[in-house]
Structures are given as C-alpha cells and as structure tokens.
CSV table of C-alpha atoms in Angstrom, one decimal:
chain,number,residue,atom,x,y,z
A,581,MET,CA,83.4,60.7,127.5
A,582,GLU,CA,82.0,60.6,124.0
A,583,LYS,CA,79.5,63.5,124.7
A,584,ALA,CA,82.3,65.6,126.2
A,585,TRP,CA,84.3,65.1,123.0
A,586,ILE,CA,81.4,66.2,120.7
A,587,GLY,CA,80.8,69.3,122.8
A,588,ASP,CA,84.5,70.3,122.6
A,589,ASN,CA,84.5,69.8,118.9
A,590,SER,CA,81.5,72.0,118.3
A,591,ARG,CA,83.2,74.7,120.3
A,592,LEU,CA,86.3,74.4,118.1
A,593,ALA,CA,84.1,74.7,115.0
A,594,ARG,CA,82.8,78.1,115.8
A,595,PRO,CA,86.1,80.0,115.5
A,596,SER,CA,86.7,78.2,112.2
A,597,CYS,CA,83.5,79.5,110.8
A,598,LEU,CA,84.4,83.0,112.0
A,599,VAL,CA,87.8,82.8,110.3
A,600,VAL,CA,86.1,81.8,107.0
A,601,LEU,CA,83.7,84.7,107.4
A,602,VAL,CA,86.5,87.2,108.0
A,603,VAL,CA,88.5,85.8,105.1
A,604,PHE,CA,85.5,86.2,102.8
A,605,LEU,CA,84.5,89.7,104.0
A,606,THR,CA,88.0,91.3,104.1
A,607,PRO,CA,88.4,91.8,100.3
A,608,VAL,CA,84.7,93.0,100.1
A,609,MET,CA,85.2,95.5,102.8
A,610,SER,CA,88.5,96.6,101.3
A,611,VAL,CA,86.8,97.4,97.9
A,612,LEU,CA,83.9,99.2,99.8
A,613,ILE,CA,86.3,101.3,101.7
A,614,GLN,CA,88.2,102.2,98.5
A,615,ARG,CA,85.0,103.3,96.8
A,616,LEU,CA,83.6,105.3,99.7
A,617,LYS,CA,86.9,106.9,100.9
A,618,HIS,CA,87.0,109.9,98.6
A,619,PRO,CA,83.3,110.9,98.7
A,620,VAL,CA,83.1,110.5,102.5
A,621,VAL,CA,86.3,112.6,103.1
A,622,ARG,CA,85.1,115.2,100.6
A,623,VAL,CA,81.9,115.7,102.7
A,624,LEU,CA,84.0,115.9,105.9
A,625,ALA,CA,86.4,118.4,104.3
A,626,ALA,CA,83.5,120.8,104.0
A,627,PHE,CA,83.9,121.2,107.8
A,628,THR,CA,87.6,120.5,108.3
A,629,GLY,CA,89.1,122.2,105.2
A,630,PRO,CA,91.2,120.7,102.3
A,631,ARG,CA,92.6,117.3,102.8
A,632,ILE,CA,94.9,115.0,100.8
A,633,VAL,CA,93.4,111.5,100.4
A,634,TYR,CA,95.6,108.4,99.8
A,635,GLY,CA,94.5,105.9,97.3
A,636,TRP,CA,92.7,106.2,93.9
A,637,ARG,CA,90.5,103.8,92.0
A,638,ASN,CA,90.4,104.2,88.2
A,639,ALA,CA,87.3,103.5,86.1
A,640,ASP,CA,88.8,100.2,85.0
A,641,GLY,CA,89.0,99.1,88.6
A,642,SER,CA,92.8,99.4,89.0
A,643,TRP,CA,93.7,100.6,92.5
A,644,CYS,CA,96.6,103.0,93.1
A,645,PRO,CA,97.4,102.9,96.9
A,646,HIS,CA,100.1,105.6,96.8
A,647,THR,CA,98.3,108.1,94.7
A,648,ARG,CA,97.2,111.2,96.6
A,649,VAL,CA,94.4,113.5,95.5
A,650,SER,CA,93.1,116.6,97.3
A,651,THR,CA,89.4,116.8,98.4
A,652,HIS,CA,89.4,120.4,96.9
A,653,SER,CA,90.5,119.7,93.4
A,654,CYS,CA,87.9,119.4,90.6
A,655,VAL,CA,88.1,116.1,88.9
A,656,GLU,CA,85.8,115.7,85.8
A,657,GLY,CA,85.3,112.9,83.3
A,658,ARG,CA,86.6,110.1,85.6
A,659,ASP,CA,85.5,107.4,83.1
A,660,LYS,CA,88.3,108.6,80.7
A,661,LEU,CA,90.8,109.6,83.3
A,662,VAL,CA,93.7,107.4,84.3
A,663,LEU,CA,95.9,108.2,87.2
A,664,GLN,CA,98.9,105.9,87.7
A,665,ASP,CA,100.4,105.1,91.1
A,666,HIS,CA,102.5,107.6,93.1
A,667,VAL,CA,100.7,110.6,91.6
A,668,PHE,CA,100.2,113.7,93.7
A,669,ILE,CA,97.4,116.2,93.0
A,670,GLY,CA,97.3,119.1,95.4
A,671,HIS,CA,94.6,121.6,96.3
A,672,PHE,CA,92.4,123.7,93.9
A,673,ASN,CA,93.3,122.1,90.6
A,674,ARG,CA,91.1,121.2,87.6
A,675,ILE,CA,91.7,117.8,86.2
A,676,ASP,CA,89.6,117.3,83.0
A,677,GLY,CA,89.4,113.7,81.8
A,678,SER,CA,86.4,114.2,79.6
A,679,ASN,CA,88.2,113.4,76.3
A,680,GLY,CA,91.0,111.3,77.7
A,681,LEU,CA,93.7,112.2,80.2
A,682,LEU,CA,96.6,110.0,81.3
A,683,ILE,CA,98.7,111.2,84.2
A,684,GLU,CA,101.6,108.7,84.5
A,685,GLU,CA,103.4,107.4,87.6
A,686,GLY,CA,105.0,109.9,90.0
A,687,VAL,CA,103.5,113.1,88.4
A,688,GLN,CA,103.2,116.0,90.9
A,689,VAL,CA,100.5,118.6,90.3
A,690,THR,CA,100.9,121.5,92.7
A,691,ASN,CA,98.0,124.0,93.1
A,692,TYR,CA,95.7,126.1,90.9
A,693,ALA,CA,96.7,124.2,87.7
A,694,SER,CA,94.3,123.2,84.9
A,695,ILE,CA,95.0,120.0,82.9
A,696,LEU,CA,92.5,119.9,80.1
A,697,SER,CA,91.2,117.6,77.4
A,698,HIS,CA,88.6,119.9,76.0
A,699,SER,CA,88.2,123.6,75.3
A,700,SER,CA,85.0,125.6,74.4
A,701,HIS,CA,86.2,129.2,74.6
A,702,GLN,CA,86.4,129.7,70.8
A,703,ALA,CA,83.2,127.9,70.1
A,704,VAL,CA,81.3,130.0,72.7
A,705,ARG,CA,82.8,133.2,71.3
A,706,VAL,CA,82.1,132.4,67.6
A,707,MET,CA,78.6,130.8,68.0
A,708,GLY,CA,77.2,133.1,70.7
A,709,ARG,CA,73.8,132.1,72.0
A,710,ARG,CA,73.5,129.2,69.6
A,711,TYR,CA,76.3,127.4,71.4
A,712,ALA,CA,74.0,126.4,74.3
A,713,THR,CA,71.7,124.3,72.1
A,714,ASP,CA,74.0,123.1,69.3
A,715,PRO,CA,75.0,119.4,69.8
A,716,ASN,CA,78.1,119.8,67.7
A,717,PRO,CA,79.5,123.3,68.2
A,718,GLN,CA,82.0,124.5,65.7
A,719,GLY,CA,85.5,125.2,67.2
A,720,TYR,CA,84.9,122.9,70.2
A,721,VAL,CA,88.2,121.2,70.9
A,722,ARG,CA,88.3,117.5,72.1
A,723,LYS,CA,91.8,116.0,72.4
A,724,ALA,CA,93.4,113.5,74.7
A,725,THR,CA,96.2,114.8,77.0
A,726,ARG,CA,99.1,113.0,78.6
A,727,ILE,CA,101.5,114.0,81.4
A,728,GLY,CA,104.7,111.8,81.4
A,729,ALA,CA,106.1,110.0,84.4
A,730,TYR,CA,107.7,112.0,87.3
A,731,SER,CA,106.9,115.3,85.7
A,732,PHE,CA,106.1,118.4,87.9
A,733,ILE,CA,103.3,120.9,87.1
A,734,GLY,CA,103.9,124.2,88.8
A,735,PRO,CA,101.1,126.4,90.2
A,736,HIS,CA,98.8,128.5,88.1
A,737,SER,CA,99.8,126.5,84.9
A,738,VAL,CA,97.5,125.5,82.1
A,739,ILE,CA,98.0,122.3,80.1
A,740,ALA,CA,96.0,122.7,76.9
A,741,PRO,CA,93.9,119.9,75.4
A,742,GLY,CA,96.0,117.5,73.4
A,743,ALA,CA,99.3,118.4,75.1
A,744,GLN,CA,101.8,115.5,75.3
A,745,VAL,CA,104.2,116.3,78.1
A,746,GLY,CA,107.2,114.0,78.3
A,747,LYS,CA,108.6,112.2,81.4
A,748,GLY,CA,110.8,114.0,83.9
A,749,VAL,CA,109.5,117.5,82.8
A,750,ILE,CA,109.2,120.5,85.0
A,751,VAL,CA,106.5,123.0,84.0
A,752,GLN,CA,107.3,126.2,85.8
A,753,GLY,CA,104.5,128.2,87.5
A,754,PHE,CA,102.2,130.4,85.4
A,755,SER,CA,103.1,128.5,82.2
A,756,PHE,CA,100.8,127.8,79.2
A,757,VAL,CA,101.7,124.4,77.7
A,758,SER,CA,100.4,123.1,74.4
A,759,GLY,CA,101.6,120.6,71.8
A,760,SER,CA,104.5,118.3,72.6
A,761,VAL,CA,107.1,118.8,75.4
A,762,PRO,CA,110.3,116.6,75.1
A,763,ASP,CA,111.4,114.3,78.0
A,764,PHE,CA,113.3,116.0,80.8
A,765,ALA,CA,112.6,119.5,79.5
A,766,ILE,CA,112.2,122.5,81.9
A,767,VAL,CA,109.5,124.8,80.3
A,768,ALA,CA,108.4,128.3,81.1
A,769,THR,CA,106.3,131.0,79.6
A,770,ARG,CA,108.6,133.9,79.1
A,771,GLU,CA,106.1,136.3,77.7
A,772,GLN,CA,102.5,136.5,79.0
A,773,GLY,CA,100.0,134.9,76.6
A,774,LYS,CA,102.7,132.9,74.7
A,775,ARG,CA,103.3,129.2,74.7
A,776,ALA,CA,105.9,127.8,77.2
A,777,GLU,CA,109.4,127.3,75.8
A,778,VAL,CA,112.2,124.9,76.8
A,779,VAL,CA,114.5,126.7,79.1
A,780,GLY,CA,116.5,123.9,80.6
A,781,ASP,CA,117.0,120.2,81.2
A,782,THR,CA,116.0,118.4,84.5
A,783,ARG,CA,118.9,115.9,84.1
A,784,GLU,CA,121.3,118.8,84.5
A,785,LEU,CA,119.3,119.8,87.6
A,786,ASP,CA,119.5,116.3,89.1
A,787,ARG,CA,123.2,115.7,88.4
A,788,ALA,CA,124.7,117.0,91.7
A,789,LEU,CA,122.2,115.1,93.8
A,790,LEU,CA,122.7,111.8,91.9
A,791,GLN,CA,126.5,112.2,92.2
A,792,ARG,CA,126.3,113.0,95.9
A,793,HIS,CA,124.0,110.0,96.6
A,794,PRO,CA,125.0,107.1,94.3
A,795,GLU,CA,122.5,104.9,96.1
A,796,LEU,CA,119.7,106.9,94.3
A,797,GLN,CA,121.0,106.1,90.8
A,798,ALA,CA,119.3,102.7,90.4
A,799,LEU,CA,116.0,104.2,91.6
A,800,TYR,CA,116.3,107.0,89.0
A,801,ALA,CA,117.2,104.6,86.2
A,802,GLN,CA,114.0,102.5,87.0
A,803,TRP,CA,111.8,105.1,85.5
A,804,ALA,CA,114.2,107.3,83.5
A,805,GLY,CA,116.2,104.6,81.9
A,806,LYS,CA,120.0,103.9,82.0
A,807,ASP,CA,120.8,106.1,79.1
A,808,HIS,CA,119.2,109.1,80.8
A,809,LEU,CA,120.9,108.2,84.0
A,810,ARG,CA,124.3,108.4,82.2
A,811,ARG,CA,123.2,111.7,80.6
A,812,ALA,CA,122.3,113.0,84.0
A,813,LEU,CA,125.6,111.9,85.5
A,814,ASN,CA,127.9,112.9,82.6
A,815,GLY,CA,126.0,115.8,81.0
A,816,GLY,CA,127.7,117.5,78.1
A,817,ALA,CA,130.6,115.1,78.0
A,818,GLU,CA,128.2,112.2,77.3
A,819,ALA,CA,126.4,114.2,74.6
A,820,GLY,CA,129.7,115.2,73.0
A,821,THR,CA,131.0,111.6,72.9
A,822,ALA,CA,127.8,110.5,71.2
A,823,GLN,CA,128.1,113.2,68.5
A,824,LYS,CA,131.7,112.2,67.8
A,825,GLU,CA,130.7,108.5,67.5
A,826,GLN,CA,128.0,109.5,65.0
A,827,ALA,CA,130.4,111.6,63.0
C-alpha cells in the first residue's frame, strides 16, 4: 500500500514540474517573439508583399502592443526613436530617429511621408566632394523632432528636422512642415516649395461627430483634455465667452 502511494505521488509531481517550466519559459518566449517578429516578417514580406506588423519594442525595452508598423517603411536610428502605443506607420515611409524622434500615442503616418531628424542637403551642396570625408560637415542639420499625440500625417509630406508638431494635428498631403505647429491645427502647403500654413482646426472638424455620439466625449477628453473637448463641442461660443471674461 505504501509503495503504491509513492508511485502515485511521483506521477503527480511530473505535471507540477511541467507547470513550473511553462511559467518560467512563457515570459522568455514572449520577449523572444517580440524581438524576432519584425525581422522575420520583413524577410517573408519580400515574397508576400508589404505587411503591417502589430507590436513595437523601443530601444529602452518598452513594448507597445497596439503600435503597427509596415514591413516596407524605412526606419533609421532606432536607438533614438521612440514610438508610443497605438501608433500606425503605413507603407513606404522614412522614419529617421538618428538625432531623436518622438512619435506620441495614436499618431497616424499614412504613406510616402518623411519624418526627419537630420538633413545633409545643404552640407553636400556647399562642401562638394569634401563632404564624404569631413567628420563635421558645415551646414549639416541635427535636430530632434516630435509628433504630438493623435496627429495625422498625410501622404507625400515632409516633416523637417526639429519640427515640433502639436497633438491632434492634421498635416494634409504634399505638405512641408518645419518649426512649431500648434495643437489641433490643420496645416497645408498652399504654394509649392513653401512651408505649410494653418488652414483650420481639427476641433471644428470633430464637433459634429462628438455631438452625435456623446459616448465618445470621455474618450476624446482622455488625450485631448476637458478644455479642448469643451472647445470642440462649443466652438466659437466657448472662445467668445473666454475673451469676454478676460476683458
């Protein structure tokens, strides 16, 4: 009777060891999959065509499970690039993190856009052949760039090095953006070769949808803030009241 009990106990111990092994290996396998996911899918995409891959790991180890990046976008300088969660980067973009690039939560980058943190075009033109061997070329621009939360970058746009794009911004297609762009601005290049100008306000654009679906208002306020929600809902009336109070 005693031997039978010992035999049964040993059989019970085996699954316990297996459970411990699974518990130990699960986080290890999860990190391994996260690290290998993008390079493996990129290789496969050479045969299958462009694909959007869910999940992004930043250089500091932070994992963004809802960020989606195309296998066919060029991503440079990943050690100084930070993508927050819920970012979307479509096909055939250039994302340049070489001198610091922060793309905040919920940003959408469509297709054929360049978001830059360095520029060498003037240095190459001015220095000619010497540029290739000069360790510190004159005119070479190195500036950190930021795209604010829940902004939209339209196709064929260029975001110049050092640009600081606010939250909730729409950059219309074929725009050239440099310098600072205020929160909730709609910007567009009206004349070819010129810097994009503010042509509207996304809060005005969002008003009808927010009024029609009040259940969305709390979600909007989470990232935009309650003041901007009120501005989106009330528009000019809210701004006019504020001006009267200040007067």
